[in-house]
PDB file of C-alpha atoms in Angstrom:
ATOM      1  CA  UNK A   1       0.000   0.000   0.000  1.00 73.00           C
ATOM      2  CA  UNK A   2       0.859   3.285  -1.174  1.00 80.00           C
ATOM      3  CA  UNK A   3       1.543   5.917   2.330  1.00 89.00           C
ATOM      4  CA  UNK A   4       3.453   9.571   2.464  1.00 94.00           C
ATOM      5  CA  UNK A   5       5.296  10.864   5.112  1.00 95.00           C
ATOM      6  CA  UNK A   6       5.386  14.356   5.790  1.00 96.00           C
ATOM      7  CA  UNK A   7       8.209  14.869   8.225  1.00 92.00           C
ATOM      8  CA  UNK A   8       7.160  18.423   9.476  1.00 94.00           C
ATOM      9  CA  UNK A   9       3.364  19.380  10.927  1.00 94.00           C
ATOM     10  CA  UNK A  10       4.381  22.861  10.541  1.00 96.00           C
ATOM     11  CA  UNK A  11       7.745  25.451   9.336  1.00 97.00           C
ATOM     12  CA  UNK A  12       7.885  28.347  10.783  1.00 96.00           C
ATOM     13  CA  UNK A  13      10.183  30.793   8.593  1.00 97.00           C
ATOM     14  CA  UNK A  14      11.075  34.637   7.769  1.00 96.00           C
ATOM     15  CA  UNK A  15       9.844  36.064   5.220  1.00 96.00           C
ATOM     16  CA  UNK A  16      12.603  36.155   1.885  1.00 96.00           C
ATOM     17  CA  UNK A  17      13.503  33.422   4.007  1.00 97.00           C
ATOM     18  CA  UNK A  18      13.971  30.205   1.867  1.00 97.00           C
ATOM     19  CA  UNK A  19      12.131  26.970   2.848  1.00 97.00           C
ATOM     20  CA  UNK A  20      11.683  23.053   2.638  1.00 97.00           C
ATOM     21  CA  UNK A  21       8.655  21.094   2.508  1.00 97.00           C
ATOM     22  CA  UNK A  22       9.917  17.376   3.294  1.00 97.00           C
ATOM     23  CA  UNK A  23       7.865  14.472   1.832  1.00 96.00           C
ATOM     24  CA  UNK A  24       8.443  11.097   1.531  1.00 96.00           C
ATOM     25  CA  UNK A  25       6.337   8.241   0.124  1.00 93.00           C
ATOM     26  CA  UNK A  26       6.383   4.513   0.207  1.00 89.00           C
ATOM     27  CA  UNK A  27       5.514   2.423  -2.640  1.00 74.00           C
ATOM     28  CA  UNK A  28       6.539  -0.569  -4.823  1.00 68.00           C
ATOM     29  CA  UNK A  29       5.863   0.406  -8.468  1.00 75.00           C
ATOM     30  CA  UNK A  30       6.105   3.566 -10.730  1.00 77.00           C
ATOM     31  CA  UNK A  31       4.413   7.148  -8.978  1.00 84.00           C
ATOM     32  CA  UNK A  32       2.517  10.020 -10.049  1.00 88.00           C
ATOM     33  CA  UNK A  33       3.835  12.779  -7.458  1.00 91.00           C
ATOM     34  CA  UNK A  34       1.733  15.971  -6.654  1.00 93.00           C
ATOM     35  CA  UNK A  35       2.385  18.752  -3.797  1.00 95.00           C
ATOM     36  CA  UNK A  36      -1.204  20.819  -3.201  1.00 95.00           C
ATOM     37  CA  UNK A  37      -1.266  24.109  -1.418  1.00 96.00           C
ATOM     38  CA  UNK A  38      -4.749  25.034   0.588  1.00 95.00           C
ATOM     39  CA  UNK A  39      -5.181  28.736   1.917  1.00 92.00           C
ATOM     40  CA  UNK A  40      -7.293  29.061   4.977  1.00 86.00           C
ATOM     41  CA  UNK A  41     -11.189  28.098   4.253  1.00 81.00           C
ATOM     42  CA  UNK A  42     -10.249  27.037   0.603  1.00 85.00           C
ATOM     43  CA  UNK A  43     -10.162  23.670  -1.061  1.00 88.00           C
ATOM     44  CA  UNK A  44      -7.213  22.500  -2.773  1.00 93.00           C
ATOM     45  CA  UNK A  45      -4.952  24.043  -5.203  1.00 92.00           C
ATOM     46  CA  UNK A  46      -2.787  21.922  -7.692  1.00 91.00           C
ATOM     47  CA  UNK A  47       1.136  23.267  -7.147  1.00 93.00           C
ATOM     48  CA  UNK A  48       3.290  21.430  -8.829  1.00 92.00           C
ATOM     49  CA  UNK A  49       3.553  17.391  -9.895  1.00 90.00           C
ATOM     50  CA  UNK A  50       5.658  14.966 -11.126  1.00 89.00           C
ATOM     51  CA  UNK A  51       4.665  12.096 -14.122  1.00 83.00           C
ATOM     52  CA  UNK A  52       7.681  11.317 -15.703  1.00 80.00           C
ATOM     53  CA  UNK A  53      10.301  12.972 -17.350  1.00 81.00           C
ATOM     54  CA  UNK A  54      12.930  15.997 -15.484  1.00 82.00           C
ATOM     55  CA  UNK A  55      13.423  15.038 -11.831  1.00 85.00           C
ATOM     56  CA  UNK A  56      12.785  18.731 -10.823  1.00 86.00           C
ATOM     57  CA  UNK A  57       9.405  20.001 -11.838  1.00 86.00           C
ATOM     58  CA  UNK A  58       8.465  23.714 -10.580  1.00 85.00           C
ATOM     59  CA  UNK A  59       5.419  26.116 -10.267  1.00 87.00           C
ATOM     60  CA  UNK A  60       4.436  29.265 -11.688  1.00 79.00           C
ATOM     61  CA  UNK A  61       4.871  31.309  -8.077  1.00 86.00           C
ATOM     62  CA  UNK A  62       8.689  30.200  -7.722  1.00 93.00           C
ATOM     63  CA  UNK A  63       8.041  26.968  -5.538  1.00 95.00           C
ATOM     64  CA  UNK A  64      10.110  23.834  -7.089  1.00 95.00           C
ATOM     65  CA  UNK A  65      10.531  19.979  -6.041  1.00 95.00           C
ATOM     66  CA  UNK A  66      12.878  17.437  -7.103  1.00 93.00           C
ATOM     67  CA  UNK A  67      11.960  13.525  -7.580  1.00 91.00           C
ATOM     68  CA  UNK A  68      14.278  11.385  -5.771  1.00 91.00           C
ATOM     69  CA  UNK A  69      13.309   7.490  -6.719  1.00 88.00           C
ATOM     70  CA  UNK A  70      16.320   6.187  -4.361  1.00 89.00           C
ATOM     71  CA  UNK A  71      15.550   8.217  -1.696  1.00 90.00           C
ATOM     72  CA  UNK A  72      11.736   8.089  -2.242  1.00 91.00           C
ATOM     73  CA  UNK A  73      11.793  11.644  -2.061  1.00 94.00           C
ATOM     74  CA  UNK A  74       9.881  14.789  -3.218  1.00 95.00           C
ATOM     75  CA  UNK A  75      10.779  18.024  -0.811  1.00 97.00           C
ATOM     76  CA  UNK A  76       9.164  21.177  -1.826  1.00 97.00           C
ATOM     77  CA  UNK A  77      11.552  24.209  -1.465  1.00 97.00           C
ATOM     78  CA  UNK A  78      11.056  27.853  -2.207  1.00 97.00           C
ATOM     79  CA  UNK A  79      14.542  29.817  -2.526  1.00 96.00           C
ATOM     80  CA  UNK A  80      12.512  33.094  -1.095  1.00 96.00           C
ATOM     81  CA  UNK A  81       9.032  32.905   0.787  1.00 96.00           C
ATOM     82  CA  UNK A  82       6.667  35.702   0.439  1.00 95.00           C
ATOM     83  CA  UNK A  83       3.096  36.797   3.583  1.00 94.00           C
ATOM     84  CA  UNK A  84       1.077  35.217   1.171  1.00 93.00           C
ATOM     85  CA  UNK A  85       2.839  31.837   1.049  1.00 95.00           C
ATOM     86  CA  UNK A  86       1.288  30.963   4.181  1.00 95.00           C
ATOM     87  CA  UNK A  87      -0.718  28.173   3.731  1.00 96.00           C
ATOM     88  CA  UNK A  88      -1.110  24.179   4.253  1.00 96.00           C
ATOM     89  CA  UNK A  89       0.722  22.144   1.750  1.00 97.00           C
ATOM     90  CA  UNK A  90      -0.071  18.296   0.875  1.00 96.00           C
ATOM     91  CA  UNK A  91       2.344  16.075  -0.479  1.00 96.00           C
ATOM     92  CA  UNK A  92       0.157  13.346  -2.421  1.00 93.00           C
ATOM     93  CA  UNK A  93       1.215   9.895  -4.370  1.00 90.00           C
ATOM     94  CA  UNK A  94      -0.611   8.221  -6.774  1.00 85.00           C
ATOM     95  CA  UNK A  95       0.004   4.834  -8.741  1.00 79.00           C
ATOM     96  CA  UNK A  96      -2.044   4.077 -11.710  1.00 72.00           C
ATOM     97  CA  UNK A  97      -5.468   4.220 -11.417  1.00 69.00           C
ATOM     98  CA  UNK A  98      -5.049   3.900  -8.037  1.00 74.00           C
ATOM     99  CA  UNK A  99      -6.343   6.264  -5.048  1.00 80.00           C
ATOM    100  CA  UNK A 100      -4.334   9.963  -4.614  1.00 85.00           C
ATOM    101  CA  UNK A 101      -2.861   9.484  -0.989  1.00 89.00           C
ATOM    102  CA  UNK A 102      -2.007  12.363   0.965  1.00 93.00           C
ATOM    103  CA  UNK A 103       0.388  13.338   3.396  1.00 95.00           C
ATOM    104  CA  UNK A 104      -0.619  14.868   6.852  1.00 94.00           C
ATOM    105  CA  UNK A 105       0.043  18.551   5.515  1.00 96.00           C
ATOM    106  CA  UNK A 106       2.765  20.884   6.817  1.00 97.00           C
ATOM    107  CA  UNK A 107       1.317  24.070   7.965  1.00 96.00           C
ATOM    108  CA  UNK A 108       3.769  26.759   6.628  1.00 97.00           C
ATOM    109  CA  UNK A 109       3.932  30.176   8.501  1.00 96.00           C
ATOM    110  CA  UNK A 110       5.482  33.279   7.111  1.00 95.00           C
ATOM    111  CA  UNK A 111       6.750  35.648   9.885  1.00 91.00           C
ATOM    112  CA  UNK A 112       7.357  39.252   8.892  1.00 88.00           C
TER     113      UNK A 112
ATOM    114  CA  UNK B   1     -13.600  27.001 -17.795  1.00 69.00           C
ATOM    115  CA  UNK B   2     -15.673  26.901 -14.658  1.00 80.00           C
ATOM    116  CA  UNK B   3     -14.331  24.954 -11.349  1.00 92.00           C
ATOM    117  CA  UNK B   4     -15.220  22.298  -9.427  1.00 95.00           C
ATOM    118  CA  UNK B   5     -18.686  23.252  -7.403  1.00 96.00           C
ATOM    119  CA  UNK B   6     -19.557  22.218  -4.541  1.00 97.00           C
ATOM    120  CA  UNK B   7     -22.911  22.638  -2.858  1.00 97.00           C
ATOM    121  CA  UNK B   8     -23.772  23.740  -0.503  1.00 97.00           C
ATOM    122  CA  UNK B   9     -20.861  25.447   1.389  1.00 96.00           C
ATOM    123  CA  UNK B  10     -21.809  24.984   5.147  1.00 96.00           C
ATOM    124  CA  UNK B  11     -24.455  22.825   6.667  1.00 96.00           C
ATOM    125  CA  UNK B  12     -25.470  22.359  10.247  1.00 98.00           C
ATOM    126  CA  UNK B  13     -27.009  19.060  11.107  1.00 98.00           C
ATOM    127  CA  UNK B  14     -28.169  16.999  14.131  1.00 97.00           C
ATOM    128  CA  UNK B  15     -27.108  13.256  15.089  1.00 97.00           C
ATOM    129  CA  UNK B  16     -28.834  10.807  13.598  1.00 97.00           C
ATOM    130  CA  UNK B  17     -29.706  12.930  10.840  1.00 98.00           C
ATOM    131  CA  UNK B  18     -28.828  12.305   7.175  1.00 98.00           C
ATOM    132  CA  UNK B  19     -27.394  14.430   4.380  1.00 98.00           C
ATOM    133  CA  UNK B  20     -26.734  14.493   0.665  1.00 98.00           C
ATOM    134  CA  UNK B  21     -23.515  17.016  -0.495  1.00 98.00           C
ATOM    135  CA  UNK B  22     -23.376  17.809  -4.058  1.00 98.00           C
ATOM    136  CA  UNK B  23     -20.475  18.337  -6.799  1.00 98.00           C
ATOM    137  CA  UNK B  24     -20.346  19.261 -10.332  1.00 98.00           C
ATOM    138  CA  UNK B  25     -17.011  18.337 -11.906  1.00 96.00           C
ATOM    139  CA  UNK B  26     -15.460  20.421 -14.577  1.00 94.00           C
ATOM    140  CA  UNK B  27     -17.178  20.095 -17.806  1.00 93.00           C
ATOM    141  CA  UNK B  28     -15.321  17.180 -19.581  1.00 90.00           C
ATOM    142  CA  UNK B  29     -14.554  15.423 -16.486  1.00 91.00           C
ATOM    143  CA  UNK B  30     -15.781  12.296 -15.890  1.00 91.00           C
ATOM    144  CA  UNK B  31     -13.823  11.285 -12.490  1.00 91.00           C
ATOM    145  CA  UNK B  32     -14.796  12.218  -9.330  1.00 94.00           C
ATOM    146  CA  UNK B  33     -13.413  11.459  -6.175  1.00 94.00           C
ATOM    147  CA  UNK B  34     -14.676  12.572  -2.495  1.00 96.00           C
ATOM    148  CA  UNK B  35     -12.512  13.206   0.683  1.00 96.00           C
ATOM    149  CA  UNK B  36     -13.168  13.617   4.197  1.00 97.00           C
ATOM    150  CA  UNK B  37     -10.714  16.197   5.674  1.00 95.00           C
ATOM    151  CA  UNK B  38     -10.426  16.301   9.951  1.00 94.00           C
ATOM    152  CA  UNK B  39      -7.862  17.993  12.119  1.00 89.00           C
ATOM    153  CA  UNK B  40      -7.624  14.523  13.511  1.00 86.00           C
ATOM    154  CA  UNK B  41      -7.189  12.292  10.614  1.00 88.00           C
ATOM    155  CA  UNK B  42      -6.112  15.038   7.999  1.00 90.00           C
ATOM    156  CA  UNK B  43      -7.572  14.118   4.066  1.00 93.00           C
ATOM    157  CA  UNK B  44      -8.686  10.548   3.351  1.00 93.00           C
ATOM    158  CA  UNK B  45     -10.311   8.899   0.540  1.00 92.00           C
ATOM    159  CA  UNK B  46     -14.057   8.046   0.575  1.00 95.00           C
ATOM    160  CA  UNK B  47     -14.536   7.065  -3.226  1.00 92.00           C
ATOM    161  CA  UNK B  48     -13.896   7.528  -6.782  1.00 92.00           C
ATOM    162  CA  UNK B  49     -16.761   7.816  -9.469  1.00 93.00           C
ATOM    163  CA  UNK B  50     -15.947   7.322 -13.017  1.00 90.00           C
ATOM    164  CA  UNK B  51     -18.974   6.972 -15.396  1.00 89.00           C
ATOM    165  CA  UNK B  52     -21.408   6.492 -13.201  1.00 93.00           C
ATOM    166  CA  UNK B  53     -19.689   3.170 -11.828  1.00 93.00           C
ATOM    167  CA  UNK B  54     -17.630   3.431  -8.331  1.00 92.00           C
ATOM    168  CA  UNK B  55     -14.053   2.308  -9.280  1.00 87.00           C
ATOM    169  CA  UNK B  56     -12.065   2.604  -5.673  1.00 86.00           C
ATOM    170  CA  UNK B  57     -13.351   3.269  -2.299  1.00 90.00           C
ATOM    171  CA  UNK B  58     -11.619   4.074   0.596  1.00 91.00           C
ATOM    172  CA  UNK B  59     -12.139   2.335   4.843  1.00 92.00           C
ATOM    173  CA  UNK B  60     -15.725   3.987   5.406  1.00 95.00           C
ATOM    174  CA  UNK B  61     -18.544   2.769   7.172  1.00 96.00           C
ATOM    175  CA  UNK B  62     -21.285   1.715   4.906  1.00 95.00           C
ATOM    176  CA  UNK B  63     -23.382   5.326   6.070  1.00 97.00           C
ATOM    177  CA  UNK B  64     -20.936   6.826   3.427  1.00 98.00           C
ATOM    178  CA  UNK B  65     -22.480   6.246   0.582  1.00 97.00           C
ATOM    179  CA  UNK B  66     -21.997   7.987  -3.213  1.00 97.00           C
ATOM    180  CA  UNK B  67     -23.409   8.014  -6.832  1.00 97.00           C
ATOM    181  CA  UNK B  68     -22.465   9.638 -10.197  1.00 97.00           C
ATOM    182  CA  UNK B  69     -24.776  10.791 -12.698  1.00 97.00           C
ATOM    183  CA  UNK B  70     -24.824  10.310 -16.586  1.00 95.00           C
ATOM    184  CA  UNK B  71     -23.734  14.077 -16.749  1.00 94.00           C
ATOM    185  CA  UNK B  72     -20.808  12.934 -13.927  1.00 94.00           C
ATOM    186  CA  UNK B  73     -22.255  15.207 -11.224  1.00 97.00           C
ATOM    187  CA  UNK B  74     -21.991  13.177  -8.255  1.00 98.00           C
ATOM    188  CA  UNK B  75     -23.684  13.437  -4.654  1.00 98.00           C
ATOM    189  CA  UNK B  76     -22.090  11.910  -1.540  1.00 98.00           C
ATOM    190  CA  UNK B  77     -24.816  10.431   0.964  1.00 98.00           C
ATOM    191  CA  UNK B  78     -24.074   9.807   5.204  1.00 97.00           C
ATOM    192  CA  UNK B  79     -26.744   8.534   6.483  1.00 95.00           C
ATOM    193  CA  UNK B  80     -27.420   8.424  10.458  1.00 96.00           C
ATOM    194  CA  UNK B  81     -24.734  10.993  11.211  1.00 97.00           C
ATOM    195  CA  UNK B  82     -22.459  11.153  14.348  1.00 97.00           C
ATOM    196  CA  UNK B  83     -20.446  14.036  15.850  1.00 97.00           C
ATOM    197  CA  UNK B  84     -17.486  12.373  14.279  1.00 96.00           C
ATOM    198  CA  UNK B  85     -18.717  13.036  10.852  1.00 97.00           C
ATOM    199  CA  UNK B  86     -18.069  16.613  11.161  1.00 97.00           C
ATOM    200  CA  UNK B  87     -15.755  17.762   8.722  1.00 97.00           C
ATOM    201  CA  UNK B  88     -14.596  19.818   5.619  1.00 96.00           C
ATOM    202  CA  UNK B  89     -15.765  17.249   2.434  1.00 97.00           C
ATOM    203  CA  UNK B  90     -13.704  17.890  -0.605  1.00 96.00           C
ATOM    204  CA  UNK B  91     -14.990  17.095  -3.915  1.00 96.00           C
ATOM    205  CA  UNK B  92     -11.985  16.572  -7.164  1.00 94.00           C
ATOM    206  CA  UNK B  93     -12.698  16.457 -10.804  1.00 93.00           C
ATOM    207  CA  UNK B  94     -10.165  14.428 -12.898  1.00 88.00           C
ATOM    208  CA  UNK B  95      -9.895  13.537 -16.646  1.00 83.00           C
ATOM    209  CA  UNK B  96      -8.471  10.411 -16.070  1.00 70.00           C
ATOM    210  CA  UNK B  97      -6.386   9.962 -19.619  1.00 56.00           C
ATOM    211  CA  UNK B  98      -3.513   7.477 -19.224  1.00 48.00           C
ATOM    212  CA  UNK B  99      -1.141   9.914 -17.640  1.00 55.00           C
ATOM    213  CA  UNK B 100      -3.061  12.946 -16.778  1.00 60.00           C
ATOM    214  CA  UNK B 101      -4.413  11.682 -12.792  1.00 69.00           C
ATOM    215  CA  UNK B 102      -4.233  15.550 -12.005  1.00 80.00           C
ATOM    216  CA  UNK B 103      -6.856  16.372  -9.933  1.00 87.00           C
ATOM    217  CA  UNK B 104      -9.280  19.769  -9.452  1.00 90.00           C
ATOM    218  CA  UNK B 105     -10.505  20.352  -5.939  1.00 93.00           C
ATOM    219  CA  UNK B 106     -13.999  22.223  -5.227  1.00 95.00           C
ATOM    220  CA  UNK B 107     -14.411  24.564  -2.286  1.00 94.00           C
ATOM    221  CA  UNK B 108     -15.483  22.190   0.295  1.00 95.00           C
ATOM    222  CA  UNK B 109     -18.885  21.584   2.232  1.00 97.00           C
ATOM    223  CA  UNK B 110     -18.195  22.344   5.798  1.00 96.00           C
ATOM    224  CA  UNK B 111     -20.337  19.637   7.227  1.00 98.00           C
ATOM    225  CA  UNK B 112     -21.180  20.299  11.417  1.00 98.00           C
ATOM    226  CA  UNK B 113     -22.791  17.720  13.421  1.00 98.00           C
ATOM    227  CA  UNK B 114     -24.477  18.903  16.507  1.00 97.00           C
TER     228      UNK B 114
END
C-alpha cells in the first residue's frame, strides 16, 4: 500500500527566508507525485507534480521539487518565501489508477 | 472554464440525521473522487466515481455512501450521522487519460454535526 510521510506538521520561517517542505512516500511500483497548497477556508490548489520525465518540476509562483526514486523523495523548497505563502501544503502519491494518498500537511507560517 | 462546485458550502445538522452534499465536476470530467478532511485524521479517501460506476473506495462505514450521474455530477450520501462526521468534504474532478491523474478540488462543504 501506497503511504506519504510528511516529516514536518508545521515550518515556521522569515519572510525572503527560503524553505523546505519534506515528503516522503512509500511504494513498490512507478508514482505520479503531486504537492497541493490550501489557503485558509479554501479547497485544494494543484502546485506542482511529477509524471515522468525531469526530476525537478516547478510552479508558476517560484516553488520547485525534485523527484528522488532512491531516496523516495519529493521536498518542496522555495529559494525566497513571500506573507502570502502561508498556507497548508499536501504532499500526495498516486500509482495508476489507483487512489491519490495524501500526506498529513505541513502548515507553513510566514513571519514578517 | 468553470471549477469544481460544490454545494452547498456549510451545513449544520443533528445526530442521527442524514445528508446528501453535491459536486459538479469540470465540464469534460468524468472522475470524481470525495474526501473527508479532519484535524484529527487530515484528508482521506471516501470514493472515486468514473462513469457512473464506483471504481475505488476508501475504509468507510457503509453510512458513506456515493453516486455519479450520466452528466458525472456526483452526490455523496451519510446517512445516520455522528459528531465524528463533522468535517470539511472535498470534492476533485479528474480527466483520467492514461497519464493525466491531475486532480481539481472544489471549495469544500463544511459539514457540522451537533
Amino acid at each position: 500500500a501506497q503511504s506519504v510521510t510528511q516529516l514536518d506538521s508545521q515550518v515556521p520561517v522569515f519572510e525572503e527566508a527560503p524553505v523546505e517542505l519534506r515528503c516522503n512516500y512509500s511504494s513498490s511500483v512507478s508514482v505520479y507525485l503531486f504537492w497541493y497548497v490550501q489557503y485558509p477556508n479554501q479547497g485544494l490548489q494543484l502546485l506542482l507534480k511529477y509524471l515522468s520525465g525531469s526530476t525537478l518540476v516547478e510552479s508558476i509562483n517560484g516553488f520547485e521539487a525534485e523527484f528522488n526514486k532512491s531516496q523516495t523523495s519529493f521536498h518542496l523548497r522555495k529559494p525566497s518565501v513571500h506573507i502570502s505563502d502561508t498556507a497548508e501544503y499536501f504532499c500526495a502519491v498516486r500509482s495508476g489508477a489507483q487512489k491519490l494518498v495524501f500526506g498529513q500537511g505541513t502548515r507553513l507560517t510566514i513571519n514578517p | 472554464k468553470a471549477g469544481v462546485t460544490q454545494t452547498p458550502r456549510y451545513l449544520i445538522k443533528t445526530r442521527g440525521q442524514q445528508v446528501t452534499l453535491s459536486c459538479s465536476p469540470i465540464s469534460g470530467h468524468r472522475s470524481v473522487s470525495w474526501y473527508q478532511q479532519t484535524p484529527g485524521q487530515g484528508l482521506q479517501f471516501l470514493f472515486e466515481y468514473f462513469s457512473e460506476t464506483q471504481r475505488n473506495k476508501g475504509n468507510f462505514p457503509g453510512r458513506f455512501s456515493g453516486r455519479q450521474f450520466s452528466n458525472s455530477r456526483s452526490e455523496m450520501n451519510v446517512s445516520t450521522l455522528e459528531l465524528g462526521d463533522s468535517a470539511l468534504y472535498l470534492c476533485a474532478s479528474s480527466l483520467v487519460s492514461d497519464r493525466n491523474y491531475e486532480q481539481y478540488f472544489g471549495p469544500g462543504t463544511r459539514l457540522t454535526v451537533t
